[in-house]
Short mmCIF file of C-alpha atoms in Angstrom, two decimals:
data_model
loop_
_atom_site.label_atom_id
_atom_site.label_comp_id
_atom_site.label_asym_id
_atom_site.label_seq_id
_atom_site.Cartn_x
_atom_site.Cartn_y
_atom_site.Cartn_z
CA MET Z 19 7.06 8.49 -20.66
CA GLU Z 20 7.31 12.10 -19.83
CA ILE Z 21 10.92 13.45 -20.26
CA PRO Z 22 11.87 16.50 -17.89
CA GLN Z 23 13.70 18.01 -21.20
CA THR Z 24 13.55 21.68 -19.61
CA ARG Z 25 15.18 20.68 -16.51
CA PHE Z 26 18.42 18.86 -18.49
CA PRO Z 27 18.86 21.66 -21.65
CA ASN Z 28 21.93 20.40 -22.17
CA LEU Z 29 20.87 16.86 -23.04
CA PRO Z 30 20.73 16.07 -26.60
CA GLU Z 31 17.75 14.20 -28.16
CA ARG Z 32 19.48 10.80 -27.97
CA LEU Z 33 20.10 10.83 -24.54
CA LYS Z 34 17.17 12.81 -23.43
CA GLY Z 35 16.00 9.59 -21.40
CA LEU Z 36 18.69 10.25 -18.74
CA GLY Z 37 16.79 12.97 -17.49
CA GLU Z 38 13.98 10.43 -16.87
CA ILE Z 39 16.63 8.37 -15.14
CA ALA Z 40 18.06 10.46 -12.88
CA THR Z 41 14.61 11.93 -11.36
CA ASN Z 42 13.44 8.21 -10.55
CA LEU Z 43 15.34 6.71 -7.25
CA TRP Z 44 14.42 3.58 -9.13
CA TRP Z 45 18.19 4.38 -10.48
CA SER Z 46 19.27 3.72 -7.08
CA TRP Z 47 18.72 0.04 -6.84
CA HIS Z 48 19.55 -0.64 -10.41
CA PRO Z 49 23.72 -0.99 -10.76
CA GLY Z 50 23.24 -0.28 -14.39
CA ALA Z 51 21.65 2.96 -14.06
CA ARG Z 52 24.01 4.12 -11.79
CA MET Z 53 26.81 2.95 -14.33
CA LEU Z 54 25.19 5.34 -16.84
CA PHE Z 55 25.77 8.44 -14.94
CA LYS Z 56 29.37 7.32 -13.71
CA LEU Z 57 30.59 6.77 -17.04
CA LEU Z 58 29.22 10.56 -18.19
CA ASP Z 59 32.15 11.70 -16.06
CA ARG Z 60 33.91 9.68 -13.02
CA GLN Z 61 35.01 12.69 -11.17
CA ALA Z 62 31.92 14.72 -11.66
CA TRP Z 63 29.83 11.65 -10.48
CA LYS Z 64 31.82 11.55 -7.37
CA GLU Z 65 32.08 15.16 -6.47
CA SER Z 66 28.26 15.22 -6.64
CA GLY Z 67 27.62 12.50 -3.96
CA HIS Z 68 26.27 10.13 -6.39
CA ASN Z 69 23.44 12.32 -7.44
CA PRO Z 70 22.63 11.97 -10.80
CA VAL Z 71 20.47 15.12 -11.18
CA LYS Z 72 23.64 17.31 -10.00
CA THR Z 73 25.67 15.16 -12.51
CA LEU Z 74 23.41 16.07 -15.38
CA LEU Z 75 23.13 19.81 -14.69
CA GLY Z 76 26.81 20.11 -14.18
CA LEU Z 77 28.16 18.74 -17.41
CA PRO Z 78 28.53 20.78 -20.46
CA LYS Z 79 27.07 19.86 -23.78
CA GLU Z 80 30.16 18.60 -25.28
CA THR Z 81 30.32 15.49 -23.02
CA TYR Z 82 27.16 14.55 -24.31
CA GLU Z 83 27.54 15.10 -27.65
CA THR Z 84 30.95 12.63 -27.33
CA LEU Z 85 28.95 9.95 -25.74
CA VAL Z 86 26.13 10.10 -28.48
CA LYS Z 87 29.25 8.70 -30.87
CA ASP Z 88 30.01 6.23 -28.35
CA ARG Z 89 28.15 2.78 -29.28
CA GLU Z 90 29.11 0.74 -26.00
CA TYR Z 91 27.56 3.60 -24.11
CA LEU Z 92 24.68 3.61 -26.29
CA HIS Z 93 23.91 0.04 -25.72
CA LEU Z 94 24.02 0.45 -22.10
CA TYR Z 95 21.60 3.52 -22.25
CA ASP Z 96 19.07 1.61 -24.71
CA GLN Z 97 19.12 -1.27 -22.17
CA VAL Z 98 18.87 0.68 -18.76
CA LEU Z 99 15.98 2.89 -20.47
CA GLU Z 100 14.06 -0.05 -21.77
CA LEU Z 101 14.19 -1.96 -18.44
CA LEU Z 102 12.91 1.26 -16.69
CA VAL Z 103 10.08 1.78 -19.04
CA LYS Z 104 9.01 -1.76 -18.64
CA ASP Z 105 9.49 -1.69 -14.68
CA LEU Z 106 6.95 1.35 -14.90
CA GLU Z 107 4.61 0.04 -17.21
CA PRO Z 108 1.00 -0.65 -15.82
CA LYS Z 109 1.09 -4.26 -14.96
CA ASP Z 110 -1.24 -6.69 -12.39
CA ASP Z 111 -0.39 -5.47 -8.95
CA PHE Z 112 0.31 -7.48 -5.90
CA PHE Z 113 -3.56 -8.48 -5.59
CA GLY Z 114 -3.61 -9.53 -9.40
CA GLU Z 115 -5.85 -6.67 -10.25
CA GLY Z 116 -3.74 -4.03 -12.09
CA SER Z 117 -4.54 -1.06 -9.80
CA THR Z 118 -2.95 2.36 -9.18
CA HIS Z 119 -2.02 4.14 -5.86
CA GLN Z 120 -5.30 5.93 -6.13
CA GLN Z 121 -7.76 2.82 -5.93
CA ALA Z 122 -9.69 1.68 -3.17
CA HIS Z 123 -7.40 -0.66 -1.49
CA CYS Z 124 -4.14 1.49 -1.59
CA ILE Z 125 -1.82 1.32 1.40
CA ALA Z 126 -0.62 4.80 3.09
CA TYR Z 127 2.66 4.17 4.47
CA PHE Z 128 3.61 6.99 7.07
CA SER Z 129 7.60 7.27 8.07
CA ALA Z 130 9.72 10.19 9.85
CA GLU Z 131 12.42 8.91 7.34
CA TYR Z 132 13.27 7.30 4.54
CA GLY Z 133 16.92 6.09 3.71
CA LEU Z 134 16.28 5.94 0.05
CA HIS Z 135 19.95 7.01 -0.85
CA GLN Z 136 23.03 9.36 0.23
CA SER Z 137 21.88 11.93 -1.97
CA LEU Z 138 18.56 12.65 -0.20
CA PRO Z 139 19.36 13.01 3.62
CA PHE Z 140 16.04 11.88 4.70
CA TYR Z 141 17.24 9.49 7.15
CA ALA Z 142 19.08 8.86 10.43
CA GLY Z 143 19.54 5.12 10.39
CA GLY Z 144 17.99 1.72 10.52
CA LEU Z 145 14.55 3.08 10.68
CA GLY Z 146 14.95 4.89 7.60
CA PHE Z 147 16.74 2.31 5.57
CA LEU Z 148 13.62 0.01 6.95
CA ALA Z 149 11.36 2.44 5.00
CA GLY Z 150 13.68 2.83 1.83
CA ASP Z 151 13.83 -0.68 1.18
CA TYR Z 152 10.01 -1.38 1.94
CA ILE Z 153 8.80 0.93 -0.20
CA LYS Z 154 11.74 -0.06 -3.28
CA LYS Z 155 10.44 -3.87 -2.83
CA SER Z 156 6.96 -2.68 -3.10
CA SER Z 157 7.60 -0.94 -6.19
CA ASP Z 158 9.13 -4.25 -7.90
CA GLN Z 159 6.25 -6.22 -6.38
CA GLY Z 160 3.40 -4.02 -7.88
CA ILE Z 161 2.16 -3.34 -4.20
CA PRO Z 162 -0.39 -0.18 -4.36
CA MET Z 163 0.98 2.43 -2.17
CA VAL Z 164 1.66 6.07 -1.45
CA ALA Z 165 4.13 7.20 1.00
CA VAL Z 166 4.40 10.25 3.18
CA GLY Z 167 7.09 11.86 5.09
CA PHE Z 168 9.16 14.98 5.51
CA MET Z 169 11.31 17.07 3.45
CA TYR Z 170 14.61 17.49 5.65
CA PRO Z 171 16.48 19.78 3.89
CA GLU Z 172 19.41 19.86 6.59
CA GLY Z 173 19.04 15.94 7.00
CA ASP Z 174 20.63 14.23 10.01
CA LEU Z 175 24.00 14.96 11.87
CA ARG Z 176 26.95 14.56 9.30
CA GLN Z 177 30.25 13.48 10.72
CA GLN Z 178 33.80 13.74 8.91
CA ILE Z 179 37.28 13.11 10.11
CA CYS Z 180 39.70 16.42 9.66
CA GLU Z 181 43.23 15.97 8.76
CA ASP Z 182 44.18 16.73 12.43
CA GLY Z 183 42.02 13.39 13.48
CA TRP Z 184 39.22 15.69 15.16
CA GLN Z 185 35.47 15.14 14.20
CA GLU Z 186 33.63 17.77 12.89
CA ASN Z 187 29.97 17.97 11.95
CA PRO Z 188 29.46 20.15 8.57
CA ASN Z 189 26.39 21.78 7.95
CA GLU Z 190 24.99 21.21 4.80
CA THR Z 191 21.43 22.32 2.89
CA LEU Z 192 19.86 20.09 0.29
CA ASP Z 193 19.61 21.62 -2.81
CA ARG Z 194 16.28 20.87 -3.89
CA GLU Z 195 16.88 21.89 -7.27
CA ALA Z 196 19.79 19.74 -7.85
CA ALA Z 197 17.89 16.44 -6.38
CA SER Z 198 15.92 13.81 -7.53
CA ILE Z 199 12.95 15.27 -6.28
CA ALA Z 200 9.93 17.68 -7.75
CA ARG Z 201 7.54 20.34 -6.29
CA VAL Z 202 3.98 19.26 -6.61
CA LEU Z 203 2.18 21.91 -8.42
CA ASP Z 204 -1.70 22.46 -8.89
CA GLU Z 205 -3.44 22.34 -12.12
CA SER Z 206 -2.26 26.12 -12.65
CA GLY Z 207 1.24 25.00 -12.08
CA ASN Z 208 1.41 26.62 -8.75
CA PRO Z 209 2.88 24.98 -6.00
CA ILE Z 210 0.41 23.17 -3.37
CA ILE Z 211 0.32 24.49 -0.20
CA VAL Z 212 -1.57 22.59 2.79
CA LYS Z 213 -2.82 23.95 5.73
CA ILE Z 214 -2.23 21.66 8.81
CA PRO Z 215 -5.96 21.79 10.74
CA PHE Z 216 -6.30 22.49 14.48
CA VAL Z 217 -2.85 24.16 14.80
CA GLU Z 218 -2.51 27.56 15.94
CA PRO Z 219 -0.63 29.63 14.93
CA PRO Z 220 -1.30 28.09 11.57
CA ILE Z 221 1.37 25.74 9.98
CA ARG Z 222 0.86 24.80 6.35
CA VAL Z 223 3.26 23.02 4.18
CA ALA Z 224 4.84 22.89 0.76
CA VAL Z 225 4.75 19.16 -0.93
CA TRP Z 226 7.53 17.55 -3.05
CA LYS Z 227 7.52 14.56 -4.71
CA VAL Z 228 10.13 11.57 -4.89
CA MET Z 229 9.22 8.74 -7.53
CA VAL Z 230 10.55 5.42 -6.43
CA GLY Z 231 10.04 2.88 -9.01
CA ARG Z 232 6.05 3.04 -9.36
CA ILE Z 233 5.69 4.23 -5.74
CA PRO Z 234 5.14 8.12 -5.02
CA LEU Z 235 6.33 9.50 -1.86
CA TYR Z 236 5.07 12.73 -0.57
CA LEU Z 237 7.76 15.02 1.39
CA MET Z 238 6.45 17.89 3.27
CA ASP Z 239 8.26 21.07 3.84
CA THR Z 240 7.35 23.76 6.35
CA ASP Z 241 10.32 26.12 5.05
CA ILE Z 242 8.02 28.39 3.14
CA PRO Z 243 7.37 32.05 3.60
CA VAL Z 244 3.78 31.90 4.74
CA ASN Z 245 4.86 30.15 8.03
CA ASP Z 246 6.51 31.97 10.92
CA PRO Z 247 10.14 31.37 11.84
CA TRP Z 248 9.34 29.02 14.30
CA ASN Z 249 7.34 27.06 12.41
CA ARG Z 250 9.90 26.78 9.22
CA GLY Z 251 12.24 24.91 11.26
CA ILE Z 252 9.49 22.08 12.06
CA SER Z 253 11.13 20.04 9.12
CA ALA Z 254 14.59 21.58 8.79
CA HIS Z 255 16.11 18.05 10.35
CA LEU Z 256 15.29 14.77 11.94
CA TYR Z 257 14.39 14.64 15.27
CA ILE Z 258 14.49 18.21 16.75
CA GLY Z 259 15.76 18.30 20.31
CA ASN Z 260 13.29 20.86 21.66
CA ARG Z 261 10.31 18.79 23.04
CA GLU Z 262 7.33 21.06 21.89
CA GLN Z 263 9.14 21.63 18.54
CA ARG Z 264 9.30 17.78 18.04
CA LEU Z 265 5.66 17.39 19.18
CA ARG Z 266 4.80 19.90 16.21
CA GLN Z 267 6.82 17.73 13.74
CA GLU Z 268 5.13 14.62 14.82
CA ILE Z 269 1.35 16.43 14.52
CA VAL Z 270 2.39 17.86 11.00
CA LEU Z 271 3.65 14.14 10.30
CA GLY Z 272 0.49 12.77 10.94
CA ILE Z 273 -2.16 14.90 10.82
CA GLY Z 274 -0.32 16.95 7.96
CA GLY Z 275 0.45 13.98 5.91
CA PHE Z 276 -3.28 12.93 6.01
CA GLU Z 277 -4.50 15.99 5.19
CA VAL Z 278 -1.85 16.44 2.06
CA LEU Z 279 -3.38 12.87 0.30
CA SER Z 280 -6.85 14.23 0.72
CA THR Z 281 -5.92 17.29 -0.62
CA LEU Z 282 -4.13 15.34 -3.45
CA GLY Z 283 -7.56 13.16 -3.87
CA ILE Z 284 -5.51 9.96 -2.86
CA ARG Z 285 -7.68 7.63 -1.06
CA HIS Z 286 -6.09 4.50 1.01
CA THR Z 287 -7.99 1.79 3.28
CA VAL Z 288 -4.84 0.66 5.00
CA LEU Z 289 -2.60 3.07 7.00
CA HIS Z 290 0.65 1.72 7.63
CA LEU Z 291 2.95 3.50 10.68
CA ASN Z 292 6.82 2.58 10.61
CA GLU Z 293 7.38 3.56 14.48
CA GLY Z 294 4.98 5.68 16.66
CA HIS Z 295 5.95 9.08 14.85
CA PRO Z 296 3.27 9.33 12.90
CA ALA Z 297 0.72 8.19 15.58
CA PHE Z 298 -1.23 11.32 15.28
CA ALA Z 299 -2.71 9.68 11.62
CA LEU Z 300 -4.83 7.25 13.67
CA LEU Z 301 -6.66 9.95 15.52
CA GLU Z 302 -7.11 11.86 12.06
CA ARG Z 303 -8.64 8.84 10.47
CA ILE Z 304 -10.77 8.31 13.15
CA ARG Z 305 -12.06 11.79 13.20
CA GLU Z 306 -12.57 11.61 9.69
CA LYS Z 307 -15.12 8.81 10.14
CA VAL Z 308 -16.99 10.54 12.96
CA GLN Z 309 -17.20 13.46 11.18
CA ALA Z 310 -18.77 11.34 8.46
CA GLY Z 311 -21.63 10.38 11.00
CA MET Z 312 -19.87 6.97 12.07
CA SER Z 313 -19.96 6.70 16.08
CA TYR Z 314 -16.52 6.85 17.88
CA GLU Z 315 -16.73 3.34 18.69
CA LYS Z 316 -17.04 1.60 15.27
CA ALA Z 317 -14.59 4.20 13.87
CA ALA Z 318 -12.18 3.09 16.29
CA ARG Z 319 -12.49 -0.36 15.45
CA GLN Z 320 -12.31 0.31 11.63
CA VAL Z 321 -9.26 2.12 12.02
CA ARG Z 322 -7.79 -0.51 14.29
CA ALA Z 323 -8.75 -3.35 11.62
CA THR Z 324 -6.93 -1.60 8.94
CA SER Z 325 -3.78 -0.09 10.52
CA VAL Z 326 -0.45 -1.65 10.30
CA PHE Z 327 1.98 -0.65 12.91
CA THR Z 328 5.96 -1.77 12.39
CA THR Z 329 8.32 -1.25 15.59
CA HIS Z 330 12.03 -1.00 14.88
CA THR Z 331 13.44 -1.92 18.43
CA PRO Z 332 10.93 -4.34 19.75
CA GLY Z 333 11.23 -5.12 23.50
CA LYS Z 334 9.36 -6.95 26.12
CA ARG Z 335 8.26 -4.18 28.03
CA ARG Z 336 7.23 -2.28 24.86
CA VAL Z 337 5.17 -5.16 23.60
CA ARG Z 338 3.09 -5.23 26.89
CA SER Z 339 2.64 -1.46 26.79
CA CYS Z 340 1.32 -2.31 23.06
CA ASN Z 341 -0.91 -5.04 23.85
CA ASN Z 342 -2.41 -2.97 26.61
CA THR Z 343 -3.32 0.00 24.49
CA LEU Z 344 -4.69 -1.85 21.96
CA GLY Z 345 -7.02 -3.95 24.13
#
């Protein structure tokens, strides 16, 4: 198991596994793992917004040196680390073949938001929580899957009540270096930058990775110097109000997400869309097959047969519309 020691230089050898636990969202649905970070320093844990990476980075060496002598803490630590290692070990997957996300029957899950934990503000409500729970459960069941979404450094609207009783909406930007995420690098150690095809002026995205148990979630980030100011804001926060910018956001999610998987060499045979925001991914799948020599009619049939759509708020009118569209 790879331990990110350089990210947490204050961790002693005996507790270096805390870094591995903190950088996999597995901790978010395992109470024992969360308790490990709470016991480090209850006040620091609270002030971090229950963010284990931020907690680890903010504590002095003396805190860890004290815990190395705490038998009860070490017992809990060993139990949690053993469970993490066991859960992440290669095992028979949902189909009984011990596959990984790179094998042929992988599911590519696209969603505009992911409700994984409050320390990662990539969600607005139920749609995001559905996506978050879906990939967490997929990890537990060994379903071969890779997920794609956006890095939203500004998240969604936050609300809090002031002492005078009025509501305010504070602006907070995610500190990428103090969160359970990591930048995706190429073989030379340089950040991977992916160009979105068919868009002028060009839009490029950096790629971040969140490990959700066994499931990799790749997040696209347009806030990079190579993009012009207008395009840098595409992934700033959820559901941009400007209609043109919103369309760009959905193009990047669908077509760009498809391009990211291709760049990373991740193949999939099933595409699962969580709501219609990533719908451009369907068109990109068809285009790829046609470009490879398949007729449009056959490509459309194959994509229809290997695509899954989840609607968050079904209604009679909406269902009729979908049925008419799909024939």
